[in-house]
Structure formats: C-alpha cells, structure tokens
Short mmCIF file of C-alpha atoms in Angstrom, two decimals:
data_model
loop_
_atom_site.label_atom_id
_atom_site.label_comp_id
_atom_site.label_asym_id
_atom_site.label_seq_id
_atom_site.Cartn_x
_atom_site.Cartn_y
_atom_site.Cartn_z
CA MET A 1 130.59 72.65 104.42
CA LYS A 2 129.01 70.01 106.83
CA LYS A 3 128.83 69.87 109.97
CA MET A 4 129.09 67.48 113.06
CA PHE A 5 126.31 67.21 115.92
CA LYS A 6 126.24 66.54 119.26
CA LEU A 7 123.15 64.43 120.50
CA LEU A 8 122.06 65.72 123.78
CA VAL A 9 119.30 64.29 125.49
CA VAL A 10 116.53 66.23 127.46
CA SER A 11 115.00 64.97 130.74
CA GLY A 12 113.65 65.55 134.34
CA VAL A 13 112.89 69.27 132.53
CA THR A 14 110.82 72.06 133.88
CA LEU A 15 108.33 72.65 130.87
CA SER A 16 108.94 76.41 130.31
CA LEU A 17 112.37 75.43 129.41
CA SER A 18 111.77 71.60 127.72
CA LEU A 19 113.22 70.90 124.53
CA GLY A 20 110.86 68.00 124.15
CA VAL A 21 111.89 64.67 126.46
CA PHE A 22 112.64 62.20 123.46
CA SER A 23 116.25 62.04 122.55
CA ASN A 24 116.10 60.62 119.01
CA VAL A 25 112.59 59.49 117.92
CA HIS A 26 112.10 59.66 113.84
CA ALA A 27 109.61 61.72 113.02
CA GLN A 28 107.75 58.97 111.57
CA ASN A 29 106.51 58.07 114.93
CA PHE A 30 105.48 61.62 116.26
CA LYS A 31 101.57 60.90 116.55
CA ASP A 32 101.16 64.30 114.93
CA ILE A 33 103.67 64.28 112.20
CA GLY A 34 101.88 62.48 109.04
CA SER A 35 104.48 60.86 106.73
CA ASN A 36 102.39 62.95 103.91
CA HIS A 37 103.97 66.41 106.28
CA PRO A 38 105.27 68.90 103.79
CA GLU A 39 107.82 69.20 106.31
CA LYS A 40 108.67 65.76 107.78
CA ALA A 41 112.07 65.20 105.80
CA LYS A 42 113.14 69.25 107.92
CA ILE A 43 111.63 67.62 111.31
CA ASP A 44 113.48 64.13 110.75
CA SER A 45 116.67 65.71 110.17
CA LEU A 46 117.17 67.74 113.36
CA VAL A 47 115.41 65.10 115.44
CA ASP A 48 118.32 62.64 114.01
CA LYS A 49 120.87 65.18 114.67
CA GLY A 50 119.75 66.36 117.96
CA VAL A 51 118.61 70.18 117.62
CA ILE A 52 115.13 69.11 118.96
CA SER A 53 113.29 66.36 120.15
CA GLY A 54 109.71 65.08 120.70
CA PHE A 55 107.46 64.43 123.87
CA GLU A 56 106.91 61.46 126.37
CA ASP A 57 103.46 61.68 124.75
CA GLY A 58 105.00 60.23 121.48
CA THR A 59 103.56 64.16 119.87
CA PHE A 60 106.02 66.74 118.61
CA ARG A 61 103.34 69.90 118.62
CA PRO A 62 104.29 71.32 116.06
CA SER A 63 102.66 74.48 116.89
CA GLU A 64 103.75 74.94 120.25
CA LYS A 65 105.48 77.80 121.06
CA VAL A 66 109.39 78.20 121.72
CA SER A 67 110.65 80.31 123.80
CA ARG A 68 114.12 82.89 123.89
CA ALA A 69 115.72 80.30 125.87
CA GLN A 70 114.61 77.03 123.82
CA PHE A 71 115.52 78.71 120.24
CA ALA A 72 118.93 80.11 121.76
CA ALA A 73 119.53 75.88 122.55
CA PHE A 74 117.91 75.03 119.10
CA VAL A 75 120.78 77.09 117.28
CA ALA A 76 123.38 76.54 120.00
CA ARG A 77 122.89 72.85 118.92
CA ALA A 78 122.21 73.17 115.48
CA LEU A 79 125.93 74.74 114.89
CA ASP A 80 127.54 72.60 117.75
CA LEU A 81 128.72 75.85 119.09
CA PRO A 82 131.66 74.94 122.02
CA ALA A 83 130.62 74.97 126.13
CA ALA A 84 130.99 78.56 127.57
CA THR A 85 129.27 80.43 130.53
CA SER A 86 127.56 83.51 130.69
CA SER A 87 125.84 85.48 133.98
CA PHE A 88 122.17 86.18 133.04
CA LYS A 89 120.96 86.92 136.62
CA ASP A 90 117.82 84.55 134.73
CA VAL A 91 119.57 81.56 134.21
CA SER A 92 121.05 80.14 136.72
CA LYS A 93 123.68 77.37 136.54
CA SER A 94 121.41 75.23 137.32
CA SER A 95 118.79 76.17 134.99
CA THR A 96 118.75 73.18 132.38
CA LEU A 97 119.39 75.11 128.92
CA TYR A 98 121.82 77.27 131.05
CA SER A 99 125.04 75.37 128.75
CA GLU A 100 123.00 75.90 125.53
CA VAL A 101 122.04 79.35 126.32
CA SER A 102 125.71 80.52 127.20
CA SER A 103 127.10 79.15 124.16
CA ALA A 104 124.65 80.77 121.93
CA TYR A 105 125.64 83.97 124.22
CA LYS A 106 129.51 83.43 123.51
CA ALA A 107 128.75 83.02 120.14
CA GLY A 108 127.05 86.59 120.04
CA ILE A 109 124.05 84.60 118.51
CA ILE A 110 122.21 86.22 121.37
CA LYS A 111 122.29 89.06 124.09
CA GLY A 112 120.50 89.97 127.20
CA PHE A 113 118.81 93.05 128.30
CA ASN A 114 120.04 95.89 130.11
CA ASP A 115 118.68 95.08 133.41
CA GLY A 116 120.91 91.62 133.09
CA SER A 117 118.33 89.34 132.16
CA PHE A 118 117.75 87.48 129.06
CA LYS A 119 114.05 86.64 129.75
CA PRO A 120 114.42 82.69 129.05
CA ASN A 121 110.41 81.64 129.35
CA VAL A 122 109.60 84.75 127.34
CA ASP A 123 108.03 83.59 123.69
CA VAL A 124 110.31 84.10 121.42
CA SER A 125 109.06 86.39 118.82
CA ARG A 126 109.54 86.19 115.00
CA ALA A 127 111.43 89.25 114.58
CA ASP A 128 113.90 88.28 117.18
CA ILE A 129 114.32 84.56 115.44
CA ALA A 130 115.27 86.34 112.34
CA VAL A 131 117.80 88.18 113.93
CA MET A 132 119.45 85.23 115.85
CA LEU A 133 119.53 83.59 112.63
CA ASP A 134 120.97 86.26 111.33
CA ARG A 135 124.02 86.07 113.68
CA ALA A 136 124.35 82.82 113.58
CA LEU A 137 124.50 82.81 109.34
CA GLN A 138 127.10 85.57 110.23
CA SER A 139 129.04 83.76 112.23
CA GLU A 140 129.47 80.62 109.40
CA GLY A 141 130.30 82.90 106.83
CA ASN A 142 129.85 86.25 104.50
CA PHE A 143 125.96 85.81 104.39
CA THR A 144 125.15 89.95 103.50
CA LYS A 145 122.31 89.18 100.25
CA THR A 146 118.96 91.44 101.13
CA ILE A 147 116.35 91.93 99.29
CA SER A 148 113.26 94.44 99.47
CA LEU A 149 110.73 93.33 101.89
CA PRO A 150 107.97 91.68 99.81
CA TYR A 151 105.40 91.67 103.26
CA SER A 152 102.52 94.13 103.69
CA ASP A 153 103.50 94.68 107.25
CA ALA A 154 107.29 95.81 106.23
CA GLY A 155 106.80 99.06 108.44
CA SER A 156 106.16 97.51 111.54
CA ILE A 157 108.77 95.61 111.68
CA GLY A 158 111.03 97.18 114.93
CA ALA A 159 114.40 99.10 113.53
CA TYR A 160 117.05 96.57 114.94
CA ALA A 161 115.54 93.42 112.90
CA VAL A 162 115.01 95.33 109.66
CA ASP A 163 118.29 93.54 108.41
CA SER A 164 118.03 90.80 109.64
CA VAL A 165 114.56 89.99 108.23
CA LYS A 166 115.54 91.10 104.73
CA ARG A 167 118.22 88.44 104.75
CA MET A 168 115.98 86.01 106.38
CA ALA A 169 114.06 86.50 102.74
CA ALA A 170 116.83 87.14 100.70
CA TYR A 171 118.15 83.73 101.36
CA SER A 172 114.67 82.13 101.81
CA ILE A 173 115.80 81.25 105.66
CA MET A 174 112.38 82.99 106.67
CA GLY A 175 109.49 83.83 104.68
CA ALA A 176 105.61 85.47 105.57
CA ALA A 177 103.83 84.48 108.88
CA GLY A 178 101.67 81.06 107.62
CA ASP A 179 99.31 81.53 104.48
CA THR A 180 99.17 85.41 104.63
CA ASN A 181 101.68 88.28 102.88
CA LEU A 182 102.35 89.46 106.31
CA PHE A 183 105.94 88.77 108.34
CA SER A 184 103.68 89.30 112.11
CA PRO A 185 107.18 90.20 113.65
CA THR A 186 105.44 89.79 116.90
CA LYS A 187 104.05 87.00 116.33
CA SER A 188 105.61 84.15 118.27
CA GLY A 189 107.23 81.40 116.93
CA ASN A 190 106.78 77.51 116.95
CA ARG A 191 108.15 74.62 116.70
CA LEU A 192 107.05 74.06 113.08
CA GLU A 193 108.73 77.16 112.48
CA THR A 194 111.60 76.71 114.32
CA VAL A 195 112.56 73.75 112.69
CA VAL A 196 112.04 75.32 109.47
CA SER A 197 113.63 78.11 109.56
CA ILE A 198 116.94 76.46 111.10
CA HIS A 199 116.83 73.78 108.67
CA ASN A 200 117.32 76.22 105.95
CA MET A 201 120.01 78.24 107.62
CA LEU A 202 121.94 75.20 107.92
CA THR A 203 121.08 74.32 104.02
CA VAL A 204 122.49 77.96 103.02
CA THR A 205 125.62 77.61 105.32
CA GLU A 206 126.23 74.65 103.19
CA GLU A 207 125.26 75.45 100.24
CA ASP A 208 125.50 78.84 99.27
CA VAL A 209 129.33 79.74 100.86
CA PRO A 210 130.91 82.23 99.03
CA VAL A 211 133.52 81.07 96.97
CA LYS A 212 137.06 82.18 96.78
CA PRO A 213 138.37 82.90 93.50
CA ALA A 214 141.94 80.58 92.50
CA PRO A 215 145.10 83.18 92.47
CA GLY A 216 145.46 85.56 89.48
CA LYS A 217 141.71 84.85 88.57
CA LYS A 218 140.53 87.79 86.20
CA ASP A 219 137.43 90.02 87.60
CA THR A 220 135.90 89.04 84.32
CA GLU A 221 136.14 85.13 84.78
CA MET A 222 134.28 85.05 88.49
CA THR A 223 131.04 84.03 89.03
CA ILE A 224 128.98 85.70 91.73
CA ALA A 225 129.97 84.17 94.62
CA GLU A 226 133.41 84.77 93.59
CA LEU A 227 133.22 87.98 92.78
CA THR A 228 131.33 88.54 96.44
CA HIS A 229 134.10 87.06 98.27
CA LYS A 230 136.77 89.17 97.27
CA TYR A 231 134.66 93.20 97.19
CA GLY A 232 131.87 91.60 99.21
CA GLU A 233 128.36 93.07 98.42
CA HIS A 234 127.25 96.25 96.70
CA LYS A 235 123.76 97.08 97.52
CA LEU A 236 122.04 100.42 96.19
CA ILE A 237 118.56 101.56 97.14
CA SER A 238 117.65 104.30 94.64
CA ARG A 239 114.33 106.47 93.88
CA ASN A 240 112.71 105.69 90.25
CA ARG A 241 112.38 109.13 88.65
CA ALA A 242 109.09 107.80 87.09
CA ASN A 243 107.17 106.93 89.81
CA GLY A 244 109.09 107.75 93.17
CA GLU A 245 108.89 104.64 94.21
CA PHE A 246 112.24 102.91 95.77
CA PHE A 247 114.12 100.12 93.97
CA GLU A 248 117.19 97.73 95.06
CA SER A 249 119.98 97.49 92.51
CA ASP A 250 122.70 94.41 93.21
CA LEU A 251 126.09 96.03 91.53
CA VAL A 252 127.61 92.71 91.78
CA LEU A 253 125.33 90.83 89.66
CA GLN A 254 124.93 93.84 87.46
CA TYR A 255 128.65 93.42 86.83
CA HIS A 256 128.59 89.39 86.41
CA ASP A 257 125.83 89.68 84.07
CA TYR A 258 126.08 93.05 81.81
CA TYR A 259 129.16 94.83 82.52
CA LYS A 260 131.91 92.55 82.76
CA LYS A 261 132.43 92.70 78.86
CA ARG A 262 133.03 96.68 79.29
CA TYR A 263 134.81 96.89 82.33
CA SER A 264 138.05 94.14 83.14
CA ASP A 265 138.19 95.36 86.32
CA PHE A 266 134.73 95.38 88.75
CA ASN A 267 136.64 98.02 90.56
CA GLN A 268 136.19 100.51 87.48
CA PHE A 269 132.66 99.50 87.17
CA ILE A 270 132.14 101.06 90.78
CA GLU A 271 133.73 104.00 89.41
CA MET A 272 131.80 104.48 86.69
CA ASN A 273 128.49 104.00 89.22
CA LYS A 274 130.17 106.78 91.09
CA GLU A 275 130.10 109.28 88.15
CA SER A 276 126.85 108.03 86.85
CA GLU A 277 125.19 109.07 90.48
CA ILE A 278 126.66 112.70 89.86
CA ARG A 279 124.73 113.00 86.56
CA GLN A 280 121.83 111.30 87.89
CA TYR A 281 121.72 114.50 90.27
CA SER A 282 122.46 116.77 88.35
CA ALA A 283 120.15 116.17 85.36
CA TYR A 284 117.10 114.79 87.42
CA TYR A 285 116.97 115.47 91.20
CA PRO A 286 114.84 115.38 93.19
CA TYR A 287 112.85 112.96 91.46
CA ALA A 288 115.86 110.30 91.06
CA GLU A 289 118.53 110.21 94.02
CA LEU A 290 120.44 106.96 95.88
CA ILE A 291 118.73 106.40 99.17
CA SER A 292 121.53 104.07 100.33
CA TYR A 293 124.48 102.50 99.20
CA ASN A 294 125.32 99.15 101.52
CA GLY A 295 123.18 100.69 104.35
CA LYS A 296 124.91 104.29 104.23
CA ALA A 297 123.41 107.34 103.07
CA TYR A 298 124.17 108.75 99.66
CA ARG A 299 126.49 111.76 101.16
CA SER A 300 127.89 109.42 104.30
CA SER A 301 128.82 106.71 101.77
CA GLU A 302 131.99 105.13 99.21
CA MET A 303 130.10 106.17 96.56
CA TYR A 304 129.59 110.18 97.29
CA LYS A 305 132.22 111.61 95.19
CA GLY A 306 131.42 115.68 96.05
CA ASP A 307 130.67 118.55 94.26
CA ILE A 308 127.23 117.62 91.92
CA PRO A 309 127.00 120.24 89.78
CA SER A 310 124.17 122.69 89.85
CA MET A 311 123.00 121.77 92.97
CA ASP A 312 123.71 122.38 96.65
CA ASP A 313 124.85 118.93 98.25
CA GLU A 314 124.59 120.36 101.43
CA ILE A 315 120.96 119.33 101.43
CA LEU A 316 121.43 115.70 100.97
CA PRO A 317 120.73 113.79 104.29
CA THR A 318 123.45 112.05 106.10
CA ASN A 319 123.97 109.21 108.84
CA PRO A 320 123.41 110.44 111.92
CA THR A 321 126.40 109.93 114.22
CA SER A 322 124.85 108.67 117.88
CA ASN A 323 123.13 105.24 117.85
CA SER A 324 119.82 107.13 119.44
CA GLU A 325 119.41 109.35 116.79
CA PHE A 326 117.16 109.31 113.89
CA LEU A 327 116.33 111.05 110.31
CA ILE A 328 113.39 110.60 108.12
CA ASP A 329 113.21 112.53 104.91
CA VAL A 330 109.87 112.54 103.21
CA HIS A 331 109.62 113.45 99.73
CA LEU A 332 105.84 114.72 98.87
CA ASN A 333 105.45 113.42 95.33
CA SER A 334 106.09 109.48 96.61
CA LYS A 335 105.05 107.30 99.73
CA HIS A 336 108.51 105.94 99.94
CA THR A 337 110.25 107.09 102.72
CA ALA A 338 113.97 106.69 104.14
CA THR A 339 115.21 106.39 107.91
CA TYR A 340 118.31 107.45 108.35
CA LEU A 341 120.08 105.65 111.66
CA LYS A 342 123.63 105.70 112.61
CA ASP A 343 124.81 102.55 110.66
CA SER A 344 122.11 101.89 108.62
CA VAL A 345 119.03 103.00 106.33
CA ILE A 346 115.88 101.92 106.39
CA THR A 347 112.76 102.26 103.74
CA LYS A 348 109.37 102.23 104.40
CA GLU A 349 106.16 102.79 102.31
CA MET A 350 103.44 105.11 103.92
CA ALA A 351 99.69 104.45 103.30
CA ASN A 352 99.20 107.67 102.11
CA LEU A 353 100.46 110.06 99.53
CA PRO A 354 101.92 113.51 101.80
CA TYR A 355 100.42 116.67 100.68
CA ASP A 356 100.70 120.25 101.43
CA LYS A 357 97.76 122.04 103.44
CA ASN A 358 97.39 124.90 105.48
CA GLY A 359 100.90 125.94 105.12
CA ASP A 360 101.98 122.67 107.08
CA ILE A 361 102.67 118.95 105.28
CA ILE A 362 100.11 116.38 106.31
CA VAL A 363 101.67 112.59 106.13
CA ASP A 364 101.31 109.09 107.96
CA ILE A 365 102.54 109.99 111.37
CA GLU A 366 102.22 106.59 112.45
CA THR A 367 104.38 104.51 109.66
CA LEU A 368 107.05 107.10 110.12
CA LEU A 369 107.77 107.24 114.03
CA LYS A 370 106.17 103.35 115.02
CA ASP A 371 109.71 101.85 114.66
CA HIS A 372 111.31 104.43 116.62
CA ILE A 373 109.15 106.14 119.43
CA ASN A 374 105.73 104.86 121.38
CA VAL A 375 103.26 104.99 118.61
CA LYS A 376 99.70 103.80 120.05
CA SER A 377 96.53 104.21 117.72
CA THR A 378 92.64 102.63 117.86
CA ALA A 379 90.04 103.56 115.50
CA SER A 380 89.46 107.28 116.41
CA LYS A 381 92.60 108.00 118.47
CA LEU A 382 96.57 108.18 118.19
CA THR A 383 98.59 108.88 120.97
CA ILE A 384 102.37 109.02 120.77
CA THR A 385 104.78 109.28 123.64
CA HIS A 386 107.97 110.93 123.62
CA ASN A 387 110.51 111.93 125.94
CA GLY A 388 107.93 111.41 128.92
CA LYS A 389 105.47 113.84 126.84
CA VAL A 390 101.93 112.09 125.55
CA VAL A 391 100.01 113.92 122.56
CA GLU A 392 96.94 112.45 121.63
CA PHE A 393 95.34 112.49 118.07
CA THR A 394 91.60 112.32 117.07
CA SER A 395 90.40 111.17 113.90
CA GLY A 396 88.02 114.70 112.63
CA SER A 397 89.48 116.73 115.39
CA ASN A 398 91.55 119.72 114.86
CA LYS A 399 92.74 119.53 118.72
CA ALA A 400 95.21 117.92 120.22
CA VAL A 401 95.65 116.85 123.65
CA VAL A 402 99.54 117.40 125.17
CA ASP A 403 100.12 116.05 128.26
CA GLY A 404 96.34 116.19 129.15
CA ARG A 405 95.88 119.98 127.84
CA THR A 406 94.14 120.70 124.88
CA VAL A 407 95.79 122.15 121.76
CA GLN A 408 94.10 123.75 118.99
CA LEU A 409 96.02 122.68 115.55
CA LYS A 410 95.69 124.16 112.38
CA THR A 411 94.51 121.63 110.52
CA THR A 412 91.69 118.83 111.12
CA VAL A 413 92.78 115.09 111.61
CA GLU A 414 92.08 112.96 108.91
CA ARG A 415 91.58 109.00 108.78
CA LYS A 416 92.84 107.87 105.66
CA ASN A 417 93.34 103.48 104.51
CA ASP A 418 93.37 102.82 108.69
CA LYS A 419 96.48 105.71 108.91
CA PHE A 420 95.83 108.95 110.57
CA MET A 421 96.84 111.76 108.61
CA VAL A 422 98.52 114.68 110.84
CA PRO A 423 100.50 118.17 110.43
CA LEU A 424 104.14 117.13 110.38
CA ARG A 425 105.63 120.52 111.42
CA GLU A 426 102.73 120.79 113.94
CA SER A 427 102.95 117.25 115.65
CA ALA A 428 106.30 117.26 115.60
CA SER A 429 106.44 120.84 117.89
CA LEU A 430 104.01 119.37 120.36
CA LEU A 431 106.41 115.97 120.63
CA GLY A 432 109.87 118.03 120.65
CA LEU A 433 111.17 116.74 117.51
CA TYR A 434 112.72 118.60 114.54
CA THR A 435 111.88 119.58 111.30
CA ARG A 436 113.41 121.04 108.24
CA THR A 437 111.55 122.08 104.82
CA PHE A 438 112.96 122.43 101.37
CA THR A 439 111.70 124.60 98.75
CA GLY A 440 112.77 125.37 95.37
CA ILE A 441 114.99 122.51 94.85
CA ASP A 442 112.42 121.33 92.50
CA VAL A 443 112.46 124.18 89.42
CA ARG A 444 109.67 123.38 88.27
CA TYR A 445 107.89 124.60 91.28
CA PRO A 446 110.32 127.15 92.77
CA ASN A 447 107.67 127.85 95.52
CA ASN A 448 106.37 124.57 96.30
CA ILE A 449 107.98 122.53 99.42
CA THR A 450 109.41 119.44 97.90
CA ARG A 451 111.02 117.58 100.91
CA ILE A 452 110.78 117.54 104.86
CA ASP A 453 113.13 115.76 107.31
CA LEU A 454 112.22 114.60 110.79
CA ALA A 455 114.74 113.86 113.37
CA ASN A 456 115.09 113.81 117.16
CA TYR A 457 117.88 116.14 117.14
CA SER A 458 118.13 119.49 115.99
CA LEU A 459 118.19 120.13 112.50
CA PRO A 460 119.33 123.41 110.17
CA ALA A 461 116.83 126.12 109.15
CA ASP A 462 114.07 125.54 106.73
CA TYR A 463 115.63 125.53 103.02
CA LYS A 464 114.97 127.92 100.80
CA LEU A 465 116.65 128.43 97.13
#
C-alpha cells in the first residue's frame, strides 16, 4: 500500500527534542553524507517525505543519538498518523514534538511509564526501537513472522522485546549493531539507524502485506501469503532429539512446499501434526519435545490433544496465569532452555551445559534470570536481587552473602566461559524462588535428574517416577 506523507517543518526548537531544522533538504546536499554513502537513497527518501531533516550547518549527523520523543515523531510522520492528544506529565502541550508523540501514543506505538511520564529526552535504545517498529508494523497489517535470533547476545534482550526483535530480524527491518554479531539491545539508536529501520519497515508494509485469497480458492492452490492471510502463522519451536538444541518450524511454509499434495486442506495438515507430536512424545521424550506453538507452551496450546501414551502429561510445562510469573525449564542434556511467561515463551542458550554435583544442579544462572530479576556481575562476583533480598556469589568460593550475612554452600561457585556456575536449588532457596526436579523420566537413567524447573511462584513437589 502506498502512503501519503505530511511535509512538516521544524524550527526554533530545543536541541534535546529537535529533529533537525531543514525541512526538505536532499541528502546530496548534506556535508557528511557523500554521494557514495551506502544508505544515501534511504536518507533521501525519508527526507523527501518529511520524516527527518538536517541541521542548520548543512549536516545530517548520522551518528547522533536519537531520543525517545524524536523516534516517536519519526514513526508518526512515516505513517502519517492522525492528530491526537496525550497527557504525559513530561510532554506538555507546548513541547515541540507534543503532536507527534501524541499521535504515536494514540496509535499504540509508544507507551508511557507507571509514573505517568514518557521520558522524551532519554536516548531510545535499540530494544525500544524494535518494539516501537513492531507496533507500527502490526498497525499496518498481520506481520507476525519470526525467526530464531542469530545474535550472540540474544539472551540479554529483555523479555518485553524478544518477540519484536525476532520480527525485526524476520522481515529484515533491523539487524545486528554495526559490524558485529550482537544486537546490543541497550545501545542507543542513532539517526542513521533510525532512517534505515523506518525505511525498511515502510518497505515491508508496502510490499509484504499478506494477500487475501480469492473466494473459493483451494488451499492447495494458495501462495504462502494467501495461506497466512487465511490461517495466520503457525510456528513451532522444538527440541532436536539428536543434540538437545531448539529449532523452529513454520507449518504454513511446510504445507505449501511439501505437504499440499498429501493434504487438500491446511487444517488436515495441522491435525496430522497434532498426532505426530503425541507419537514423538511417546517415543522420544525427554529427548524430543515441542517447546512452544505460536508462543504458547505445548500443553497450553491448541496443538496439545492430551493423553499422551506411556507418559504423565502433568510433568509438561504450562504458561503461568499471571503477567508477573515466570517458569524456566532446564534440561541437563542441553544448553538450550525455555522460559514460560503468561503469553509467550522465550528461548535462551546458556553458556555451559548444566550438570549434577553434590545433589544439586549447577547452572549458568545469570543467563536464566537476567531478563526477569536484577542480576549484575563482575569478573569475580555475581549479585542477584529479588523481592528486596540481595544474594552475592563469588567465583571460587563455597560461601554466599545474603543481605550481608555469610552462608555456607554445599558446592563451590565456578566461573566458566565468563558465566557463573551456581547450584540452582540452593541459590533459588536463598533468593526465595522455587524449584522442582524431575527424576526417572529418562528410562535409560532412571535414577538421574533429567529436568529441573525454576519459578517465582510455588511449584508442586519434586517428581520421581
């Protein structure tokens, strides 16, 4: 779909909220954007559309940081959002960008903080850019495609932004930060990144809109876009029984490319997958399992049919019922772990494989907890704060400090691959968290702990078959 853009002129503004003060200066005239600049065309496009502009000295300043208010304004202009009002306590009606911030707020692209503020002058982080662009994308259509994150710091992306970052990667709207393999979620966004990401988002909305199939068209004759329009997305994350790692599957893509000759209706294909999952669990669990289906735990999703032969379904994870709750499922034969929230499932890769020692499970607890509670680390110390309780672990020590009081640990804290390896059940008890171990579910090792769950809410008693 093609857009109509308002041409807005910004002048006489405070620098902290300014977007630049030229009102349609072509990028070829910017002193710091050469004719061979790789993103010149994208800069030209957004300047010509009045989304962004330059400065009085003739520069574009591509590396200058962008504030939250500025980014909200850029998106509001790019989408030509209608006028609106807002009541953030730190964005008054006299503020230069009040109109754009209000439009973005009314459209659901931005949200404020619990204290009623928006923090307009704070630098916008790359994680927040992903979230705002995702909301903008969803306002334009059904864009729910995701991919497994390729970034080496994927585990550091806050839970609130993980799905948005996955969509930004899937649609090639945002990628790694600079010439790295890092997403750098807390890094401030700059003007060049702003231009590139917004331009990419607009391109997706114009060219990648799911296509409504013609009435009466058979599923076997539909394109992937048409199938997605009719049925939505069907994404699975599963555990590979060969190596314990997670992999993602797109059932719409599979049906279109491989199964439409066998199943005349997409829903028949889905029913086959439901039966297939039951057979997988019966034959291969705990080495193979469905981690999530469309963001829900298998047992909480529509894929689950119940009554899996030869196993107790009760041991399978489910999504918590409260927004404040989390459950982390750790398998001892895999570094890949899943965190179950009320409306989503987050996958992570720990730095090290968990292992059993002194009757406890030693894990990379920093990766497990950092998106959910306050976790800080130095080269020698790991500090975790939960519900006002502060617990400090020291590498090479079998003692922890809890609210200033020294506590003896059964197992010495280790540091491996730059991550602290901490006894999970013992540390959870110190923090006021809950664990549940599962013994005997691996028939080859009936006396070994196979799984352990960690949660911030009460769990049933340890499970032993």
